Coordinates of C-alpha atoms in Angstrom, one line a residue:
X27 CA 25.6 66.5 176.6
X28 CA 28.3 69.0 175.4
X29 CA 26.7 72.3 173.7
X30 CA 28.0 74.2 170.7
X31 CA 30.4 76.5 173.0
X32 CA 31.4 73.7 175.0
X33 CA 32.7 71.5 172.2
X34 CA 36.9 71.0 172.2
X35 CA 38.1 73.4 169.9
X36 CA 40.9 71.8 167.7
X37 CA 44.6 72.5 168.5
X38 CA 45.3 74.4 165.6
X39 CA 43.0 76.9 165.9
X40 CA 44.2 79.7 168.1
X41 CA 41.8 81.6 170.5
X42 CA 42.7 85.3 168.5
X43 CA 40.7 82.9 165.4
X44 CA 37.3 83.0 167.7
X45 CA 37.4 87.1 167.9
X46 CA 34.6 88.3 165.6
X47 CA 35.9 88.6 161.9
X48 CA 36.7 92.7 161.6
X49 CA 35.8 94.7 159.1
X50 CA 38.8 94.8 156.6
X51 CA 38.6 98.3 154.8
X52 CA 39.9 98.5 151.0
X53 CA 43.6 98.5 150.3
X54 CA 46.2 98.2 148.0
X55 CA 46.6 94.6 148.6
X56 CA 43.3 93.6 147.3
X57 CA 43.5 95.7 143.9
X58 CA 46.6 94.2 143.1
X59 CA 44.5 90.5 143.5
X60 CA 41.6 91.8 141.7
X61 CA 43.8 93.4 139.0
X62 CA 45.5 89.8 138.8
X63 CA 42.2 87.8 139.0
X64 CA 41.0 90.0 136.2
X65 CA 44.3 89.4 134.0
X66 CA 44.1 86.1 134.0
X67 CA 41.3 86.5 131.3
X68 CA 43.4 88.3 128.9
X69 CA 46.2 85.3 128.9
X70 CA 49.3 85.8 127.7
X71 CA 48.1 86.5 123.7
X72 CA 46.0 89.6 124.2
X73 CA 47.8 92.2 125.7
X74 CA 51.9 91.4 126.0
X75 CA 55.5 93.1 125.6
X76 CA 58.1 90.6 123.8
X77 CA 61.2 91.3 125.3
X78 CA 64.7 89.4 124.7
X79 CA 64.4 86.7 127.2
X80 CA 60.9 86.8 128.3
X81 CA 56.8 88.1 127.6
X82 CA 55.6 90.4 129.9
X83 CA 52.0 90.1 130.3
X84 CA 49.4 91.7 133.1
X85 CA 49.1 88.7 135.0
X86 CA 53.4 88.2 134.9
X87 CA 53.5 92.3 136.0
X88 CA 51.1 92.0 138.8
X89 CA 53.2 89.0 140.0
X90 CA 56.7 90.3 140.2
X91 CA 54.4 93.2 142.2
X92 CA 53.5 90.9 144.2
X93 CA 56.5 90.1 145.3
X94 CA 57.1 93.5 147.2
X95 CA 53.7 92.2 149.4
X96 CA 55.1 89.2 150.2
X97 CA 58.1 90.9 151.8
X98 CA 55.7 92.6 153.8
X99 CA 53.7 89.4 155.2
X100 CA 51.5 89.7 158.1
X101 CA 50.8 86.9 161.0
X102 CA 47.4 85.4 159.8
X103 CA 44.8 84.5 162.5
X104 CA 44.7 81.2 160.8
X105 CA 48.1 79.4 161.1
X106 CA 47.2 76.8 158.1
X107 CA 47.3 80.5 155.7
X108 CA 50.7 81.0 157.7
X109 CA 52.2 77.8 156.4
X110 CA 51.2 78.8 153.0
X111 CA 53.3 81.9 153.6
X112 CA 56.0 79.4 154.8
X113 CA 55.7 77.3 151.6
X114 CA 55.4 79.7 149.2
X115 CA 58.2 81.3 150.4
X116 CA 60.3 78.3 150.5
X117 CA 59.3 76.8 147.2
X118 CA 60.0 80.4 145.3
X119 CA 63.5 79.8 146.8
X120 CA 64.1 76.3 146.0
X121 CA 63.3 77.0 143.0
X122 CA 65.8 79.8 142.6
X123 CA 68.8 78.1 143.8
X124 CA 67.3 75.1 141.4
X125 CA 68.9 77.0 138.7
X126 CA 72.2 76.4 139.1
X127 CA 71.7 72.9 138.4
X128 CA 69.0 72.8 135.5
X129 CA 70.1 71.1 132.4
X130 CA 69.5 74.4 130.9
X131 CA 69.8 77.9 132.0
X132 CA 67.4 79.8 129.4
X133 CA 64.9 77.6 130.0
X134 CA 65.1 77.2 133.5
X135 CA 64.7 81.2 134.4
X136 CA 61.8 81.2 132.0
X137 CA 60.2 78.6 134.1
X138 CA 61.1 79.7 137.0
X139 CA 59.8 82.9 136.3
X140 CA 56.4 81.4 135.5
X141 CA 56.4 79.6 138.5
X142 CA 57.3 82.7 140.5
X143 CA 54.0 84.3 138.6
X144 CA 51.8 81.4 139.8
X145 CA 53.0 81.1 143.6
X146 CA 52.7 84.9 144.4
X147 CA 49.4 85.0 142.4
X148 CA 48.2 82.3 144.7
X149 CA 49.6 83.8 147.6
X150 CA 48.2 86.5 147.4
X151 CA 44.4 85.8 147.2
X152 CA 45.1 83.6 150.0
X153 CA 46.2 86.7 152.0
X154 CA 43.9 89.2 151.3
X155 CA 40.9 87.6 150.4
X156 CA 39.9 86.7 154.3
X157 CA 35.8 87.8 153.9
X158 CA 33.0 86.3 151.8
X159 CA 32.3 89.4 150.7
X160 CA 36.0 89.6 148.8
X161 CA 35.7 85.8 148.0
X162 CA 32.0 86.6 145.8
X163 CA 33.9 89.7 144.6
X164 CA 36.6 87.5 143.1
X165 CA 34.2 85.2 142.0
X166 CA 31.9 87.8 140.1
X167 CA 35.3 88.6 138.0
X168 CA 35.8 85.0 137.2
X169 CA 32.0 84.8 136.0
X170 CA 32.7 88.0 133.8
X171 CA 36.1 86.6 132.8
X172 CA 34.8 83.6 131.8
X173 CA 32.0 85.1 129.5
X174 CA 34.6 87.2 127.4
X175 CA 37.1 84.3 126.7
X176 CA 34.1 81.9 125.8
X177 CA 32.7 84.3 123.7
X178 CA 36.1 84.1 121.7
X179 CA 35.9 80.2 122.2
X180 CA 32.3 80.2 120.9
X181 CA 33.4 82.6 117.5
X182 CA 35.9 80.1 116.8
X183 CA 33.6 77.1 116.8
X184 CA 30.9 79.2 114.7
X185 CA 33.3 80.1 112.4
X186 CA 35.6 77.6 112.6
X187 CA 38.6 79.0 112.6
X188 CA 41.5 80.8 115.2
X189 CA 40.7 84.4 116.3
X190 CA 43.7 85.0 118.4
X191 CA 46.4 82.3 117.1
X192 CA 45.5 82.1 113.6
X193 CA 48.2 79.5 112.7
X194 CA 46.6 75.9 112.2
X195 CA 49.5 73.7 112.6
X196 CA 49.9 69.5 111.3
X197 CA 49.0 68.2 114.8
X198 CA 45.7 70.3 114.5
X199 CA 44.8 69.8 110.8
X200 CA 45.2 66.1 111.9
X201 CA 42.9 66.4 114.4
X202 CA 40.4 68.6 112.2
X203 CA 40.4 65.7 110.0
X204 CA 39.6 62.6 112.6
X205 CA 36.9 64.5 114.5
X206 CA 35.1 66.9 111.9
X207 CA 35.3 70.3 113.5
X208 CA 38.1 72.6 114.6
X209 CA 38.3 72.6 118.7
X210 CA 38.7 75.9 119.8
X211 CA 41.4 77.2 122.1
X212 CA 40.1 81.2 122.6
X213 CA 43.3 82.6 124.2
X214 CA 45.3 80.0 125.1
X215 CA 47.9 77.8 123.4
X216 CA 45.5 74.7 121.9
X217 CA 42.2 73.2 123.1
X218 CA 43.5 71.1 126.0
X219 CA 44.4 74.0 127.9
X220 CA 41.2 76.0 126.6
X221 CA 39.4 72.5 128.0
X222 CA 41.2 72.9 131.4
X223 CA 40.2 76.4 131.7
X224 CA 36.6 75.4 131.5
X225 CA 36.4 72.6 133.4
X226 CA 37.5 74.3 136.5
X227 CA 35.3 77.1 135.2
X228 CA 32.6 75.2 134.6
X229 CA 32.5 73.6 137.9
X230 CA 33.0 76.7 139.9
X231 CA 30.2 78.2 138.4
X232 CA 27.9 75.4 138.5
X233 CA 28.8 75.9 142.6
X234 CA 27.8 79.3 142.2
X235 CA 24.3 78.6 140.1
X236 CA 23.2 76.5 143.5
X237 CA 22.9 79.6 146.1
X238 CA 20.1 80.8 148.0
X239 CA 19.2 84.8 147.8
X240 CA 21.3 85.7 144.9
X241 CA 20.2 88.6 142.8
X242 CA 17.9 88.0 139.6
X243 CA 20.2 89.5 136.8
X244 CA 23.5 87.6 139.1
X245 CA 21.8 84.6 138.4
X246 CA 21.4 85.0 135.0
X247 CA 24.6 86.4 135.0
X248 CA 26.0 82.9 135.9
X249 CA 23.3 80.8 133.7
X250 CA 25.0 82.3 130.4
X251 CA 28.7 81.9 131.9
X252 CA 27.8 78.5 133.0
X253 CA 26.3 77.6 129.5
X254 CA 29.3 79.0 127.4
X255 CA 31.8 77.4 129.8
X256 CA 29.8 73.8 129.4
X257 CA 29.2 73.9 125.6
X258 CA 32.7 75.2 124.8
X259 CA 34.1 72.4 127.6
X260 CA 32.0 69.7 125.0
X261 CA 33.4 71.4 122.2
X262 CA 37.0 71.1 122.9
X263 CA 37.4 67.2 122.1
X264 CA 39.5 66.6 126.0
X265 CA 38.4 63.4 127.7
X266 CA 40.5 64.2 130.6
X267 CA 38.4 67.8 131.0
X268 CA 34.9 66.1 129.9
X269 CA 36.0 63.0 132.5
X270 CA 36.9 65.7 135.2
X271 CA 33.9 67.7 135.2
X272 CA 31.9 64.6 135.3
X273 CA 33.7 62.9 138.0
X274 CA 33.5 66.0 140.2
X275 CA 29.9 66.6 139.5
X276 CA 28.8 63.1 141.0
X277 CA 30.8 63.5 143.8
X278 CA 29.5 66.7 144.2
X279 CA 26.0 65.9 144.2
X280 CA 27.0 62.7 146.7
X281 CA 28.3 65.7 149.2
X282 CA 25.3 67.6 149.2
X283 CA 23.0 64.9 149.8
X284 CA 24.9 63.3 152.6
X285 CA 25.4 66.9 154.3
X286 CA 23.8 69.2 156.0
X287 CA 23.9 71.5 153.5
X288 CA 20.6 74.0 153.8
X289 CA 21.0 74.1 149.5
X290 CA 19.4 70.6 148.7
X291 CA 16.2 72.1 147.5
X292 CA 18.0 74.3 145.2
X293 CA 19.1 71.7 143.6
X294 CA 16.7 69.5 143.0
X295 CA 14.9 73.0 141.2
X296 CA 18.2 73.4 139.1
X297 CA 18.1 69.3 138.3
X298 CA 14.4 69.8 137.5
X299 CA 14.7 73.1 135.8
X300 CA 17.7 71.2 133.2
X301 CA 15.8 67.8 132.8
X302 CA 12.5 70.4 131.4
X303 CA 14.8 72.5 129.0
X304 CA 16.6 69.4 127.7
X305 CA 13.1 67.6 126.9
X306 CA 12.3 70.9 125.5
X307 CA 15.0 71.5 123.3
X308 CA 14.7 67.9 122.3
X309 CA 11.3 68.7 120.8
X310 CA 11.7 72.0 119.9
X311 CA 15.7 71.3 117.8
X312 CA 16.6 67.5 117.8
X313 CA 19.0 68.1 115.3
X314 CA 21.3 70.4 118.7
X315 CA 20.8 67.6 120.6
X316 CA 22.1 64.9 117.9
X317 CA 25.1 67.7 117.2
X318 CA 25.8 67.6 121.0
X319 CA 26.0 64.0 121.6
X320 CA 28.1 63.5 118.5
X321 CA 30.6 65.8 120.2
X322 CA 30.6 63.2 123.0
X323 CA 30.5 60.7 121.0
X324 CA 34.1 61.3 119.6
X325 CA 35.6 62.3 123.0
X326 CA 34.5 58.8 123.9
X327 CA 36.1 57.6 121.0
X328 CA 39.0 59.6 120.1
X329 CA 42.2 58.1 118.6
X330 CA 44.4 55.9 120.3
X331 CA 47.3 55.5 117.6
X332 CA 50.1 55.7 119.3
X333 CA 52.5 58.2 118.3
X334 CA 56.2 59.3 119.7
X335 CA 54.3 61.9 121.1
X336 CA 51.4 59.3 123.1
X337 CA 50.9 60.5 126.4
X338 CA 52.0 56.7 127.4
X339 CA 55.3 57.3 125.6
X340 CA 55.6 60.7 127.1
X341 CA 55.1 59.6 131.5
X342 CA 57.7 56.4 131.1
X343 CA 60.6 59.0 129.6
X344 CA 59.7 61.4 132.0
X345 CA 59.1 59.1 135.0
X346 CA 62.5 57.1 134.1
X347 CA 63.9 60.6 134.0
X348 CA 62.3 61.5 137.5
X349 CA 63.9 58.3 139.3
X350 CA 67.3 59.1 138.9
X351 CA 66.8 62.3 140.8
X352 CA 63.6 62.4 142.8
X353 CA 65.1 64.1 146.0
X354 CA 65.8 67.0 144.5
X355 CA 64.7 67.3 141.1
X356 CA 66.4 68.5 138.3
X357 CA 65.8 72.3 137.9
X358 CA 63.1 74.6 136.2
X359 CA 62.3 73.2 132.4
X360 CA 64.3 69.9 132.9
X361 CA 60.9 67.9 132.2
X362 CA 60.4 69.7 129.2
X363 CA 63.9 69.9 127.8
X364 CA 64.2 66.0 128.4
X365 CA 61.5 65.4 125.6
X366 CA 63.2 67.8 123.6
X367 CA 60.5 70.3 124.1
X368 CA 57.5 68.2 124.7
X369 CA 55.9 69.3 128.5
X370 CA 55.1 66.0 130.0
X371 CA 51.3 66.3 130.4
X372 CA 50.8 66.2 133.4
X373 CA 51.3 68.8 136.5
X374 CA 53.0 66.6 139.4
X375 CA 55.4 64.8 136.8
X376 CA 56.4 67.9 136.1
X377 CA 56.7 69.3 139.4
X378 CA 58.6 65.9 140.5
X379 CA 60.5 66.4 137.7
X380 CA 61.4 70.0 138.3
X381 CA 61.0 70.3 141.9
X382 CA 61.3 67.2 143.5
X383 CA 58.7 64.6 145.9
X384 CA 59.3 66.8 148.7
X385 CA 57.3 69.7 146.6
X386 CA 54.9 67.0 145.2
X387 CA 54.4 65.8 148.9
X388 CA 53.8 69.2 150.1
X389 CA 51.4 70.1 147.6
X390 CA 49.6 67.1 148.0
X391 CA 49.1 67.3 151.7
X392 CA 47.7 70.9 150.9
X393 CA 45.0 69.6 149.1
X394 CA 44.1 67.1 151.2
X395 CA 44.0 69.5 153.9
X396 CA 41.8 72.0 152.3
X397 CA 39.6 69.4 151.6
X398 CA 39.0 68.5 154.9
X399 CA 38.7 71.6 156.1
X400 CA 35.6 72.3 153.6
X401 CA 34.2 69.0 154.1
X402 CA 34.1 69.9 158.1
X403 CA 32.8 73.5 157.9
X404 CA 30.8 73.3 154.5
X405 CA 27.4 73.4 156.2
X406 CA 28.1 76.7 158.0
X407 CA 28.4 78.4 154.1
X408 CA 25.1 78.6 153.0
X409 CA 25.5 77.7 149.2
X410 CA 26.9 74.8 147.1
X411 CA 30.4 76.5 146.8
X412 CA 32.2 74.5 149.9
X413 CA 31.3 71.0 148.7
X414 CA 31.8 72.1 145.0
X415 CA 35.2 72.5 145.8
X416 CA 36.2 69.6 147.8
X417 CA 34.6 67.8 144.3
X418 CA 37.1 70.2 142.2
X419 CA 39.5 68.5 144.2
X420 CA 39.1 65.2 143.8
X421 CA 38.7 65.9 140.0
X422 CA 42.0 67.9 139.9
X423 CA 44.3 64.4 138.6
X424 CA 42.6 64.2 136.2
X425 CA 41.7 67.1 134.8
X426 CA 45.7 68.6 135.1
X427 CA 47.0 65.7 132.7
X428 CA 44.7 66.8 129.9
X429 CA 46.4 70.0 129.0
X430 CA 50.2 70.6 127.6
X431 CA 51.3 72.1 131.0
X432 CA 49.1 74.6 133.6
X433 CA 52.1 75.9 135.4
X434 CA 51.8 78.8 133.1
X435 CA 47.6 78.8 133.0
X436 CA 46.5 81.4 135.5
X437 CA 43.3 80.2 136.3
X438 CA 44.9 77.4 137.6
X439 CA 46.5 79.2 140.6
X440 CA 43.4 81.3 140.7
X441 CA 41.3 77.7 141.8
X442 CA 44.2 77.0 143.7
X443 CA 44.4 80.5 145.9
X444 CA 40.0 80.6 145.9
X445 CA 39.7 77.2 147.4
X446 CA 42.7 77.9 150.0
X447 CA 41.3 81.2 151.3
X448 CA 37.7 79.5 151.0
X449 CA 38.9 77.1 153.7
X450 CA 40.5 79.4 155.7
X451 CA 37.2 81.6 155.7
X452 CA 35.3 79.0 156.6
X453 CA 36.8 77.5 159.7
X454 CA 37.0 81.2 160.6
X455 CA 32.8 81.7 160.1
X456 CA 32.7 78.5 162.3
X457 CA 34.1 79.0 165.1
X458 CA 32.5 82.8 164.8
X459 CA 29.4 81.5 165.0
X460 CA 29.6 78.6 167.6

């Protein structure tokens, strides 16, 4: 019988991968990520400079920034984070040259230019944030983050009106009218996108809530982020958020019972814990309880008149659209200037659309290879964060077609860069520790 150290170590990892991780000390590298993780919490509302052609905002800065470090690239240990070098680099120039044959050239470098934010952004978590410590680090930012921009969110459903985009708009009078209540959308463009924000959110922090030796007040910390990011997730009327949380929560909780995972106990105390409160509250106020499951109520039955604007209307055009160029695409902003305007709802038309299958394909393949890479190395993390992601994963499809368009959301290509790097780190620890 083969022992730990004698088992075949895969072909991809190299033998520089089993030298004990080193120390990494502080450098300019990381603030830039953590100055980017933290702008992704102000949007593109709060703080901005309107110039001609484009807004400048932190998160925008930080990436063209960025693009000085990714001049200066480094040989990872781990060759997966290499190909993501490879990638990045490649789609940033596809999409370039894609330019020149966009249907329209205004629109194309603005797109371009938000894809360029995105891919650096992702990049670069991916190449500096190599040590749990840096991965908690980013983490506790996107706890904080998430606290401020829900605490807009829950204003806006208190009061029942805009904070930060005041202006109501027909569409969202309409909806005021059918459901009841104003969704909010804190600092982003409408409540979809607010929706996708917290069901990522909500999911990474629920991963978080389920970890052994965590501080008292960082637990509590995470409670109150979790609870804002849940509520305001109910709040904002999306089926395809409410459906993607929900799917990746059972799958989740499939993972850690079929796993090794040492976190099992912790929760069964949090299931317990949540079952107690909600009996509680059901005593205590059953009028919040009737208010919450009227909330779900209309999700479940939200209006299905079909409009030039359906979302069924919306993926024929653009998939009709697609065929006649898949290879290839057809440039930065040609999904959204076929529908005169419209985005197409959902992120791999668009990137087909755009980009091409070959960029679809990739990106696929890098989820799919992420997720197997936590599912084989999630039981030598001790907390609920490896198999919370591979469920984050899975719920992805669905929860990307909810909101207008997340090439432009940055929390979106924060997931993406935290669940690459937490891959990366983790195959690392393994092999570490065998």
């Amino acid at each position: 019988m083969q022992t730990m150290s004698e088992r075949t170590i895969p072909s991809e990892i190299p033998s520089n991968l089993l030298d004990t991780e080193d120390k990494r000390s502080w450098d300019w590298g990381l603030t830039l990520v953590l100055l980017s993780v933290a702008s992704v919490f102000l949007g593109s509302t709060l703080v901005a400079l309107n110039l001609s052609f484009f807004q400048l905002y932190p998160l925008r800065l930080f990436g063209i920034i960025g693009l000085v470090f990714l001049l200066t690239n480094h040989k990872s240990r781990d060759p997966f984070l290499t190909f993501i070098f490879r990638y990045t680099v490649f789609f940033l120039l596809f999409g370039f040259f894609s330019i020149l044959w966009a249907p329209n050239t205004v629109l194309a470098i603005k797109e371009f230019g938000i894809l360029q934010t995105g891919l650096t952004f992702t990049w670069l978590i991916c190449r500096y944030v190599d040590t749990e410590e840096r991965i908690e680090l980013v983490i506790a930012i996107w706890v904080v983050g998430a606290i401020f921009v829900n605490l807009i969110g829950l204003w806006e459903v208190v009061n029942q009106q805009f904070l930060i985009k005041t202006e109501v708009g027909a569409q969202t009078e309409r909806a005021i009218a059918r459901i009841g209540f104003l969704a909010p959308r804190g600092i982003f463009n409408n409540q979809n996108n607010y929706a996708f924000f917290n069901g990522i959110t909500s999911l990474i922090l629920l991963g978080r809530l389920i970890k052994k030796y965590q501080p008292t007040y960082l637990y509590i910390l995470n409670v109150l982020s979790f609870g804002l990011s849940f509520f305001l997730l109910v709040c904002s009327y999306s089926r395809a958020a409410i459906g993607g949380f929900t799917i990746a929560s059972a799958f989740f909780l499939l993972f850690i019972f079929f796993s090794k995972n040492s976190v099992k106990s912790n929760l069964v105390n949090i299931i317990l814990l949540s079952f107690a409160a909600f009996i509680a509250l059901i005593i205590i106020s059953p009028s919040t309880i009737e208010s919450f499951s009227d909330k779900l109520f209309l999700v479940v039955e939200k209006n299905n008149i079909r409009t030039e604007e359906g979302r069924s209307n919306l993926y024929t055009a653009s998939l009709a659209y697609a065929y006649e160029s898949l290879g290839i695409g057809r440039g930065p902003g040609a999904s959204i200037n076929n529908l005169g305007g419209l985005p197409p709802h959902n992120y791999f038309l668009q990137i087909l659309i755009d980009y091409g299958i070959l960029i679809v394909l990739l990106q696929l393949w890098i989820l799919c290879r992420v997720f197997k890479r936590l599912g084989n190395y999630k039981h030598i993390i001790h907390n609920a964060m490896p198999p919370m992601m591979q469920a984050s994963i899975l719920a992805f499809p669905l929860l990307s077609i909810g909101p207008s368009s997340i090439v432009g959301e940055g929390v979106f290509w924060l997931w993406l860069g935290v669940i690459i790097a937490y891959s990366s780190i983790s195959i690392r620890k393994y092999f570490d520790l065998k």
